[in-house]
Coordinates of C-alpha atoms in Angstrom, one line a residue:
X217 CA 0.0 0.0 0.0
X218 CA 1.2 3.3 -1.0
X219 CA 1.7 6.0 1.5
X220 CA 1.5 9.8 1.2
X221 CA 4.8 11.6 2.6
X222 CA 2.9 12.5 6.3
X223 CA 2.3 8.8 6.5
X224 CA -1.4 9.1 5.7
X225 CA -2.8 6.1 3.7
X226 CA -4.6 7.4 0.4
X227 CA -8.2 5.8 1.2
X228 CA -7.5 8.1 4.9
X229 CA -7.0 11.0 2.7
X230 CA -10.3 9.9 0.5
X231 CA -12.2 9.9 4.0
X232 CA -11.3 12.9 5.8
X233 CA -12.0 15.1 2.6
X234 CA -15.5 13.2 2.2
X235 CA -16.0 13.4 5.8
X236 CA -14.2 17.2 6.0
X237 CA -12.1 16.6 8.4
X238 CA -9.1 18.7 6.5
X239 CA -12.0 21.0 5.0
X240 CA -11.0 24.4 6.6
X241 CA -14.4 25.7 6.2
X242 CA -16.3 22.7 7.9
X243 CA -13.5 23.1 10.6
X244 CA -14.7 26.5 11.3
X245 CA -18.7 25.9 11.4
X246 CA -18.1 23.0 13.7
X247 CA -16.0 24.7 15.9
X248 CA -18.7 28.2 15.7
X249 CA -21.5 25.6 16.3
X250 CA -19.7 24.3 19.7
X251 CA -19.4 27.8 20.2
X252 CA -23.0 28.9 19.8
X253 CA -23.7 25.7 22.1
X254 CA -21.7 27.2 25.0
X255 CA -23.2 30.6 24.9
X256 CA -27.1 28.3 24.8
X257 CA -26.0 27.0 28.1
X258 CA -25.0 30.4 29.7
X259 CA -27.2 32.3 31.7
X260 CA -26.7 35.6 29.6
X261 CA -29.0 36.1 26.9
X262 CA -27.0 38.9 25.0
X263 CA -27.3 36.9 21.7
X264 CA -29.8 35.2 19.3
X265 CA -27.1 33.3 16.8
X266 CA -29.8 32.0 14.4
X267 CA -30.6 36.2 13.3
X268 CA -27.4 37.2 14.3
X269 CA -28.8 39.8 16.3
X270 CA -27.5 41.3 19.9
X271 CA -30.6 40.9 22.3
X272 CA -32.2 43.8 24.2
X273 CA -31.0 42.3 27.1
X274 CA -27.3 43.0 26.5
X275 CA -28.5 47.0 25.7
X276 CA -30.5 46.7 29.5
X277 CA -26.7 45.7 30.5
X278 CA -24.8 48.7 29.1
X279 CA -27.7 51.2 30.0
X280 CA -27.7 50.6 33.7
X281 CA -24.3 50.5 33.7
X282 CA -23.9 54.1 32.0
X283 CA -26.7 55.1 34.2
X284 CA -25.0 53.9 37.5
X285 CA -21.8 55.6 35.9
X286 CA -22.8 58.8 35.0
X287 CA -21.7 61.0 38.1
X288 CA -18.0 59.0 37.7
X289 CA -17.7 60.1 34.0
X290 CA -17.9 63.5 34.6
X291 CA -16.0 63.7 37.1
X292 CA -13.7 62.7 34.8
X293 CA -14.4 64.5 31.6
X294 CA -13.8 67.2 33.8
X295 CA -10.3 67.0 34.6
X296 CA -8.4 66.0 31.4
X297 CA -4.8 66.0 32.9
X298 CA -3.3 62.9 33.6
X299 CA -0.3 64.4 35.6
X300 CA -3.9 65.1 38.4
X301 CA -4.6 61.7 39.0
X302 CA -1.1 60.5 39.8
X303 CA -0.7 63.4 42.0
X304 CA -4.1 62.7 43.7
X305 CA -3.3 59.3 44.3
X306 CA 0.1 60.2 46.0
X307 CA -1.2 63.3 48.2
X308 CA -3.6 60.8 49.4
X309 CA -0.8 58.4 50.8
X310 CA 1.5 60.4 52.1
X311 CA 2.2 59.9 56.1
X312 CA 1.9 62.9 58.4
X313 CA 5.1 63.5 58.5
X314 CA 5.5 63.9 54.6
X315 CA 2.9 66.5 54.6
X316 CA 4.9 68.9 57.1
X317 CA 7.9 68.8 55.3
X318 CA 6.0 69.1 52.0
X319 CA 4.4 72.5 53.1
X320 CA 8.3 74.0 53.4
X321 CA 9.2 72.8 50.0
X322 CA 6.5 75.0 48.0
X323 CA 7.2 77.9 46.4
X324 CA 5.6 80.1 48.8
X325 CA 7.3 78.7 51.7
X326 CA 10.9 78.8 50.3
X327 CA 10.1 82.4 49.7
X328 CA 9.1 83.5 53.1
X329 CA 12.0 81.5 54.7
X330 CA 14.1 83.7 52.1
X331 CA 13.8 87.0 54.0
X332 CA 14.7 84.8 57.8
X333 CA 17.4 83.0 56.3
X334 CA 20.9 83.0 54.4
X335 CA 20.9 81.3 51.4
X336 CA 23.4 78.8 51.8
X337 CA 21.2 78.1 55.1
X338 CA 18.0 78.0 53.0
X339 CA 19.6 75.9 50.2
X340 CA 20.7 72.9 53.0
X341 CA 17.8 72.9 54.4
X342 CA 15.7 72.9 50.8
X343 CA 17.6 69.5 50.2
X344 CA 18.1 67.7 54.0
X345 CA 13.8 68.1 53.4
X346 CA 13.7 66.6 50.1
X347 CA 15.6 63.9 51.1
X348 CA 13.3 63.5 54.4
X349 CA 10.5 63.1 51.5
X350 CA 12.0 60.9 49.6
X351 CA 13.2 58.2 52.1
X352 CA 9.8 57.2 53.5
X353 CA 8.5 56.1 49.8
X354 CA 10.2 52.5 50.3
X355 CA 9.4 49.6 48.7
X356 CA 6.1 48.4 50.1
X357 CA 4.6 52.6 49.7
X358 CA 5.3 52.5 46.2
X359 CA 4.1 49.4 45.6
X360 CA 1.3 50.2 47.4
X361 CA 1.0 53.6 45.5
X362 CA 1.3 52.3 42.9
X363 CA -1.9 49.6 42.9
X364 CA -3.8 52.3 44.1
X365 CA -3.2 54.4 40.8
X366 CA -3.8 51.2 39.0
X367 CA -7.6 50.9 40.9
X368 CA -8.0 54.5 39.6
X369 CA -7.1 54.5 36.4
X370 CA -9.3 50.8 35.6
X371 CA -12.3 52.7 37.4
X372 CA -11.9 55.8 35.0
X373 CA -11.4 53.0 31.9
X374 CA -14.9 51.5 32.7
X375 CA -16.6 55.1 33.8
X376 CA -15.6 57.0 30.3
X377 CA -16.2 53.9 28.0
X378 CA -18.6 55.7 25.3
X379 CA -21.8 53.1 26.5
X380 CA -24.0 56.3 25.0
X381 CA -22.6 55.5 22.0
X382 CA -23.8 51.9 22.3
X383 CA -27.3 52.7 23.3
X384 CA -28.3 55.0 20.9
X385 CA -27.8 51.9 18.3
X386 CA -30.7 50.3 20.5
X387 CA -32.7 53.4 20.8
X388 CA -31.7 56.4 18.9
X389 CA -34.0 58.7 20.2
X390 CA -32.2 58.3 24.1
X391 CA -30.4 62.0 24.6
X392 CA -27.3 61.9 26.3
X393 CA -27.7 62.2 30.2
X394 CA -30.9 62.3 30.4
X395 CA -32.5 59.2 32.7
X396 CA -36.1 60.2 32.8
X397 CA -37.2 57.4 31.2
X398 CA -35.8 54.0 29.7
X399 CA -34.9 53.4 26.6
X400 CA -37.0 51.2 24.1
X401 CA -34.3 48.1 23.5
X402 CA -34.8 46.1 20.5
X403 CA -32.7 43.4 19.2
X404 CA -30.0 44.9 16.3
X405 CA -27.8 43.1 14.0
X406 CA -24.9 42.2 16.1
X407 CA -22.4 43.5 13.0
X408 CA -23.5 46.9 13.9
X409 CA -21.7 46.5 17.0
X410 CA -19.3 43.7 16.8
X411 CA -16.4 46.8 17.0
X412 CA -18.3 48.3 20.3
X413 CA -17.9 44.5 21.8
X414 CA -14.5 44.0 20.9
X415 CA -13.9 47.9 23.0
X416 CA -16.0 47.0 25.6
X417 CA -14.5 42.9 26.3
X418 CA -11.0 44.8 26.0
X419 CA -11.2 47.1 29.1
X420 CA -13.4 44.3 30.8
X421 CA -10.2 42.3 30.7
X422 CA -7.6 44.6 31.6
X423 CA -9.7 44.9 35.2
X424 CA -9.3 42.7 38.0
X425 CA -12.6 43.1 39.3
X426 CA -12.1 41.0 42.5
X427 CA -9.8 43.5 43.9
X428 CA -10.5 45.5 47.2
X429 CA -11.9 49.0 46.4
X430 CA -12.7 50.4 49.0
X431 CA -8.7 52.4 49.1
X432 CA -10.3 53.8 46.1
X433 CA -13.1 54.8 47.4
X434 CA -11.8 56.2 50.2
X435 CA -9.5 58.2 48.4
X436 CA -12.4 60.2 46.7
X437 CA -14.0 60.6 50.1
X438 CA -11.0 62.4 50.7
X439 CA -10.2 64.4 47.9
X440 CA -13.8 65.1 47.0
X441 CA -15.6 64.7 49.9
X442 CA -17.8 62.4 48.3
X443 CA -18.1 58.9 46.2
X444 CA -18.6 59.5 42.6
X445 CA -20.3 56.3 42.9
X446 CA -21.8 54.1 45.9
X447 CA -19.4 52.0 46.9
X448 CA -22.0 49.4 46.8
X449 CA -23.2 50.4 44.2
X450 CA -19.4 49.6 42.5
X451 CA -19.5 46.9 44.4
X452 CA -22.6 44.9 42.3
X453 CA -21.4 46.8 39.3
X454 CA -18.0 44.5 39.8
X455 CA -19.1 41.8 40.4
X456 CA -21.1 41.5 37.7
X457 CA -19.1 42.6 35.1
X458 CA -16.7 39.8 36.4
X459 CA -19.2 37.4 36.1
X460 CA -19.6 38.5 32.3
X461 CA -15.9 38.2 31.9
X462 CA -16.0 34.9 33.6
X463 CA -18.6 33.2 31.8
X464 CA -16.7 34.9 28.1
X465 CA -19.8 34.9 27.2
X466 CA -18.9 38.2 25.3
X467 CA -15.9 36.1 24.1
X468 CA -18.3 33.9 22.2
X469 CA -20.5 36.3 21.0
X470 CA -17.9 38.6 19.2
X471 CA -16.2 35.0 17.5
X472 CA -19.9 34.0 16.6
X473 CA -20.8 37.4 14.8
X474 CA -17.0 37.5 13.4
X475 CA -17.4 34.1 12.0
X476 CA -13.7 33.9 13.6
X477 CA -13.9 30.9 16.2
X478 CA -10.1 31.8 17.4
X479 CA -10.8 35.1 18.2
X480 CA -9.2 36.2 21.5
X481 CA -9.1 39.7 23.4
X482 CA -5.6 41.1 23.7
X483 CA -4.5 43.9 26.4
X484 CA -1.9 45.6 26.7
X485 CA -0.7 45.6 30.3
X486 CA 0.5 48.8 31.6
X487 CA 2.1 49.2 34.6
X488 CA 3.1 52.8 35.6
X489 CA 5.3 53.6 38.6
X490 CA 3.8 57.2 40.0
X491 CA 6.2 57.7 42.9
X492 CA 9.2 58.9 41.1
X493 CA 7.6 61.6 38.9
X494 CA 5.8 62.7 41.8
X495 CA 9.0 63.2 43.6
X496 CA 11.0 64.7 40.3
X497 CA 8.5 67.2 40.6
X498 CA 8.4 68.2 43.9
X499 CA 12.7 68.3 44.1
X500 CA 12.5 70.1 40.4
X501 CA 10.2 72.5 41.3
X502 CA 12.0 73.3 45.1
X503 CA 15.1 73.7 43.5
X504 CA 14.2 75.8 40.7
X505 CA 13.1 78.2 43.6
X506 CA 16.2 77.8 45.0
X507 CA 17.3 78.6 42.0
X508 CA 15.7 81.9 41.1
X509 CA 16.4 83.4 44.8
X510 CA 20.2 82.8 43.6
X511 CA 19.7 84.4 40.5
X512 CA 17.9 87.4 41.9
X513 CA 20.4 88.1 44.8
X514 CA 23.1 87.0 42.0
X515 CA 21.4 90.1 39.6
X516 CA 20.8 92.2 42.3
X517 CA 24.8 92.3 43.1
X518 CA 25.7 92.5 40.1
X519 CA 23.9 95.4 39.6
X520 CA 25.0 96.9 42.6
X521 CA 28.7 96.3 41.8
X522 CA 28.1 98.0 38.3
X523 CA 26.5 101.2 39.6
X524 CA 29.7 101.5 42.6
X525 CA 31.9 100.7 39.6
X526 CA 30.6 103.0 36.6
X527 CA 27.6 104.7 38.7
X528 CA 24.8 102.8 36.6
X529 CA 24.8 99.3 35.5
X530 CA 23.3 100.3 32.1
X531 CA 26.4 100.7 30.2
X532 CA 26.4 100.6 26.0
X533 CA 26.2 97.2 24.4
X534 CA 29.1 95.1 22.3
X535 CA 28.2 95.5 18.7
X536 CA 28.0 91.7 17.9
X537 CA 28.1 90.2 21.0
X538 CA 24.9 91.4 22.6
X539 CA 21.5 90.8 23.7
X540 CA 20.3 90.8 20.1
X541 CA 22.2 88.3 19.7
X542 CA 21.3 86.5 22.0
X543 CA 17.6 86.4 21.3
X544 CA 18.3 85.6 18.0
X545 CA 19.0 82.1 19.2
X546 CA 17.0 81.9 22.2
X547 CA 14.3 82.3 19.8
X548 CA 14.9 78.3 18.3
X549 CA 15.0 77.4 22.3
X550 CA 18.7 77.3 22.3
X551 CA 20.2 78.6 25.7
X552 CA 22.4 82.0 24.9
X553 CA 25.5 83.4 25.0
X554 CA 26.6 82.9 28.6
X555 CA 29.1 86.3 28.7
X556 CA 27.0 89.2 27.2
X557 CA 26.8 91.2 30.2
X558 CA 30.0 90.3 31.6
X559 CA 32.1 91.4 28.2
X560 CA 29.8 94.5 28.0
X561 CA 31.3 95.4 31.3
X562 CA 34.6 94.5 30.7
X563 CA 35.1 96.4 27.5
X564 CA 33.1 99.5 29.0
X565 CA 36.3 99.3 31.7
X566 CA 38.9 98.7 30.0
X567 CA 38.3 101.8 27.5
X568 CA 36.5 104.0 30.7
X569 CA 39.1 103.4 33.4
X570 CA 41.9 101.1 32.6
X571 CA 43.4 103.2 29.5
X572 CA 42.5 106.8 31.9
X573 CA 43.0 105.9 35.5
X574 CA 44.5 103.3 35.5
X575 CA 47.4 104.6 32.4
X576 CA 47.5 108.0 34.7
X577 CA 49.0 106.4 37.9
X578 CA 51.2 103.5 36.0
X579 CA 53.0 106.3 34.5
X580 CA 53.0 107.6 37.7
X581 CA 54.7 104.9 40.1
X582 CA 56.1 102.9 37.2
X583 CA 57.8 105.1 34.7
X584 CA 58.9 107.9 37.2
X585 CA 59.4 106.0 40.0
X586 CA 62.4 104.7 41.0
X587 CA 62.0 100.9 42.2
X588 CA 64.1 99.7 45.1
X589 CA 63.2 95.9 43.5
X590 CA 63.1 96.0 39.5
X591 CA 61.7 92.6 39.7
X592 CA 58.4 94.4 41.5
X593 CA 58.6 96.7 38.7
X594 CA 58.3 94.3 35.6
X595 CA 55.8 92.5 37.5
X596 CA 53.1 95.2 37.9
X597 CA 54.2 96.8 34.4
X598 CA 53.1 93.3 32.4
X599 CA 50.2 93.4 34.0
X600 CA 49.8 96.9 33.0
X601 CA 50.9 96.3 29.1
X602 CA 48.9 93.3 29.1
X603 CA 45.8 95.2 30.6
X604 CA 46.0 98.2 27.6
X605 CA 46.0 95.6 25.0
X606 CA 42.7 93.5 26.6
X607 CA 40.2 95.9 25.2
X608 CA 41.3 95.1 21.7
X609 CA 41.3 91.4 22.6
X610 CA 37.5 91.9 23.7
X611 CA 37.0 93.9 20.2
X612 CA 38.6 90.6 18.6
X613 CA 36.4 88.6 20.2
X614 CA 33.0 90.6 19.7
X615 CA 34.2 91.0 15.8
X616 CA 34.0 86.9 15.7
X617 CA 30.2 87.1 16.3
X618 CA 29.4 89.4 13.5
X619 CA 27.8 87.8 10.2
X620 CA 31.2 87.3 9.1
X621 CA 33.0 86.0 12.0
X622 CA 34.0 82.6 13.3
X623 CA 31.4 82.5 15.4
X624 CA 28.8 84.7 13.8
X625 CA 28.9 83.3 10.5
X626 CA 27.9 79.6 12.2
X627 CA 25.2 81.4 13.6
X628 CA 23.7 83.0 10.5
X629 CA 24.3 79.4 8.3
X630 CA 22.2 77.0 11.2
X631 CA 19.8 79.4 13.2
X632 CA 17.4 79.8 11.0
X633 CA 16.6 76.6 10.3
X634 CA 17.1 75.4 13.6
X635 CA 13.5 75.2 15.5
X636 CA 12.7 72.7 12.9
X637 CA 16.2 70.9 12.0
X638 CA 17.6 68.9 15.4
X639 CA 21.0 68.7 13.5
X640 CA 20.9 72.7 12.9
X641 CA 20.4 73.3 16.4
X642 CA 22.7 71.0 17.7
X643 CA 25.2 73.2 15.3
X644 CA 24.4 76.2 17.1
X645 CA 24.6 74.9 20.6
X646 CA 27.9 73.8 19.3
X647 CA 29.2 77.2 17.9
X648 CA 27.5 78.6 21.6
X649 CA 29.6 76.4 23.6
X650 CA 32.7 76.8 21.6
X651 CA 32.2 80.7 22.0
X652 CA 31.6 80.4 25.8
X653 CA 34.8 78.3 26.4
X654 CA 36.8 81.2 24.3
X655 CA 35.1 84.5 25.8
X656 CA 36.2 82.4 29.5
X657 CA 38.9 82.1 29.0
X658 CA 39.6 85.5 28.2
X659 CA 37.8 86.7 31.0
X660 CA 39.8 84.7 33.0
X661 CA 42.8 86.0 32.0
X662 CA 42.1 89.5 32.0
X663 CA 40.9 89.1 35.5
X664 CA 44.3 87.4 36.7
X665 CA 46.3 90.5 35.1
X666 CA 43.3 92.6 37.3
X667 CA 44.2 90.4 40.6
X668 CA 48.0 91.1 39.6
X669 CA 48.2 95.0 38.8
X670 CA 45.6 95.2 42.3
X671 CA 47.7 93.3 43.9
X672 CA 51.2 95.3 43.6
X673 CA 48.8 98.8 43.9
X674 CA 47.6 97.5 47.4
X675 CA 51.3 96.8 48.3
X676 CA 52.4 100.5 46.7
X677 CA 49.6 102.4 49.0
X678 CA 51.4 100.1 51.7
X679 CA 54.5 101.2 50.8
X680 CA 53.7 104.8 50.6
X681 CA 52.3 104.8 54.0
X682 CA 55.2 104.1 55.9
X683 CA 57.7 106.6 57.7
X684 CA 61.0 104.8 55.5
X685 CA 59.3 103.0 52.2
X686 CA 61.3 100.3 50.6
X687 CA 59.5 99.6 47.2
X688 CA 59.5 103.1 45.9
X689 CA 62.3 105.5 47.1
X690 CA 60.9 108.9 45.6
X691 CA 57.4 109.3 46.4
X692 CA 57.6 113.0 47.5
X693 CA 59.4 113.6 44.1
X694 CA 56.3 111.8 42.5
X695 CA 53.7 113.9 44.3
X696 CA 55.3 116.7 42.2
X697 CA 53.8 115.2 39.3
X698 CA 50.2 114.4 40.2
X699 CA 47.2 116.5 40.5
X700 CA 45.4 114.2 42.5
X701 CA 47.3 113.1 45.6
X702 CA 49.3 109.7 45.2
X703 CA 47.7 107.7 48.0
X704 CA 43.9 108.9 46.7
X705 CA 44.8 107.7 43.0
X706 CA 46.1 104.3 44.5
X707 CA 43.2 103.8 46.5
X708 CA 41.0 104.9 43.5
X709 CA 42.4 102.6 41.0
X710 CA 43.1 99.6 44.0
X711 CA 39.1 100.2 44.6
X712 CA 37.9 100.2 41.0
X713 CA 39.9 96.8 40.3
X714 CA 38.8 95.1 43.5
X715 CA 35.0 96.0 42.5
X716 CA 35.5 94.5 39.2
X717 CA 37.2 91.5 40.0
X718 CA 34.7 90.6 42.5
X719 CA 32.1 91.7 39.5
X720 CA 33.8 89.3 36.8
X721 CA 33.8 85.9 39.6
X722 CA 30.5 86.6 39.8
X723 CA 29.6 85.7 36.2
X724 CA 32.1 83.1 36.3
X725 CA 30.8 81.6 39.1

């Protein structure tokens, strides 16, 4: 006897095809008519397979369900952000203790302690109470948090579930919200709602009905003062609809009126962890206060250094390197030049003090006077040379940022195109960072020469002050020179530097 290459006999063959047992069709009718069998021997009459049609019963279902609901789905519809439900559900479980130290991280309360407190003071005690916070979430609270988000979020699944939408098929002259009187159910062809069923068995099994609600519960007691919806009245509405899911009696329905015996419902299970947002948030926004009281007393000495300094802190702009500039990429949310202000000031010095004041008394003490210690000399007289050049340096500099310049040039090629190109953008954050390293640096290094030419002034007033000086052997030969006595110059200039060092670190900071 001749066998087939599965092993099957050819007269097995003959019968299975005559019988249909490897008829793909007849597969699927038997299997729908075992189907249809099951759902005959449930107790939920949702379905008449002979007409195809879903039963009024099944509309009864979904309409006392949206009835019981009603109060729940607003209260949803009402609040559409999803960042209010996490928060709700971790204000509710924090511990006594959390609360306290929560008051003293908002805004208003980091404010107030501003005006009773240093800063520095503030700031550690800002952070020892976020980390207070944070340590109590352990394991077991966010885990617990957690679930409790999860109850929440399956209640507001079932609650905003369009049922209207379903019951108008049954009785389209129902208005929405309106329960004085029932709708008129009639059977409908179950096609006309086999999408509705396949929503509606979805979010039936991505609840786990048989969970304890009354946290839930509870926590709307809280929050709102009231239930949105009797807990037990949720109670039989749970129970229930686990029955339902139980029995798959929906299951069967939607493979029956699909003609698809293998159909199965898939969810997506979502678990979302709620905690660390929640604490992201409160740390970010805490800090961020923190700080904007630095930047404020940061601005607020600045400016006060700039008025002691040039007697207003409103001095002329750079001609490239300037605000404009500035806003010109800040614009394409790009963060700015980061030494505007501070190179505004410098230049505004350099020209208005260094080349005047400070030129008058070097050619004072250094070129006419006569230095016990040359070394002293050539000490204070590079940082001198080297502070007459700087302003042309800071011209250099600004000239890069024009249209034309290393800098500027980058600027004009990328910017534009750069709130809707990520590589543009990440071009001008480049040419921005490579300009902030190179205006630093030269801020830097005018500052030392600053530190240095302050530094041998200080000693010089020193020196002048004493009965037998030993830097400078002729100062009452040099007084013959000056308008303006020696010591008050020294002072002056000593003064002016200090107040612009100290205004330079500041930016640097």
């Amino acid at each position: 006897m001749s066998k087939v290459n599965s092993g099957e006999s050819i007269f097995q063959r003959f019968f299975n095809t005559v019988l249909g047992k490897n008829d793909p069709e007849a597969n699927k009718k038997k299997q729908l008519k075992a189907i249809a069998k099951n759902l005959s021997k449930t107790k939920y009459k949702f379905y008449r397979a002979g007409s195809d049609q879903i039963l009024p019963s099944f509309g009864k279902l979904i309409y006392d369900l949206y009835k019981a609901l009603a109060p729940a789905q607003v209260f949803f519809q009402s609040q559409q952000n999803p960042n209010y439900y996490k928060h709700i559900v971790v204000d509710y479980s924090l511990s006594e203790g959390q609360k306290k130290v929560l008051e003293e991280l908002t805004e208003e309360s980091i404010l107030t302690m501003s005006s009773k407190m240093k800063l520095d003071e503030l700031s550690k005690k800002v952070k020892s109470d976020i980390d207070v916070f944070s340590h109590e979430f352990d394991q077991d609270a966010i885990a617990k948090i957690d679930a409790l988000y999860g109850k929440l979020m399956n209640f507001k699944q079932i609650s905003t579930f369009d049922v209207y939408f379903i019951i108008k098929k049954f009785d389209s002259s129902i208005k929405e919200g309106d329960f004085s009187r029932t709708p008129e159910f009639k059977a409908i062809d179950a096609s006309y709602v086999s999408d509705d069923l396949k929503d509606f068995l979805s979010i039936l099994w991505s609840v786990n009905f048989t969970q304890d609600w009354s946290d839930l519960m509870d926590l709307f007691k809280t929050t709102r003062g009231t239930e949105p919806v009797k807990s037990a009245t949720w109670g039989k509405i749970a129970s229930k609809l686990n029955q339902i899911k139980a029995s798959k009696v929906l299951d069967m329905v939607i493979q029956l009126t699909t003609k698809d015996p293998t159909y199965i419902v898939t969810v997506d299970e979502k678990k979302e962890s709620v905690v660390e947002p929640y604490i992201e948030k409160i740390k970010k926004d805490a800090l961020d206060t923190l700080r904007d009281l630095e930047n404020q007393l940061k601005n607020s000495k600045i400016d006060s250094i700039a008025t002691q300094i040039f007697n207003t802190s409103n001095i002329d702009s750079l001609k490239n390197y300037n605000n404009d500039l500035n806003a010109n990429v800040e614009r394409r949310g790009i963060a700015g030049f980061a030494y505007v202000q501070a190179m505004t000031y410098l230049k505004h010095f350099l020209l208005e003090f260094v080349k005047k004041n400070v030129r008058t008394y070097s050619d004072l003490v250094i070129i006419r006077g006569k230095w016990a210690n040359q070394a002293l000399s050539q000490e204070m007289s590079s940082s001198f040379n080297y502070l007459m050049e700087a302003s042309t340096k800071v011209s250099e500099f600004d000239a890069k940022h024009a249209d034309d310049g290393e800098f500027g040039a980058r600027v004009k090629t990328y910017n534009p195109r750069a709130d809707r190109d990520k590589e543009a953008q990440g071009m001008v954050r480049r040419v921005v960072q490579d300009s902030d390293m190179v205006g630093k640096e030269l801020i830097v290094e005018i500052t030392k020469q600053l530190v240095a030419y302050g530094r041998s002034t200080k000693a010089l007033i020193e020196d002048y002050r004493k009965k037998k000086p030993e830097m400078i052997t002729n100062w009452k030969e040099l007084e013959r020179f000056s308008d303006t006595p020696i010591e008050e110059q020294g002072v002056e200039v000593y003064k002016k530097i200090y107040l612009m060092v100290n205004l330079m670190q500041n930016f640097l900071a």
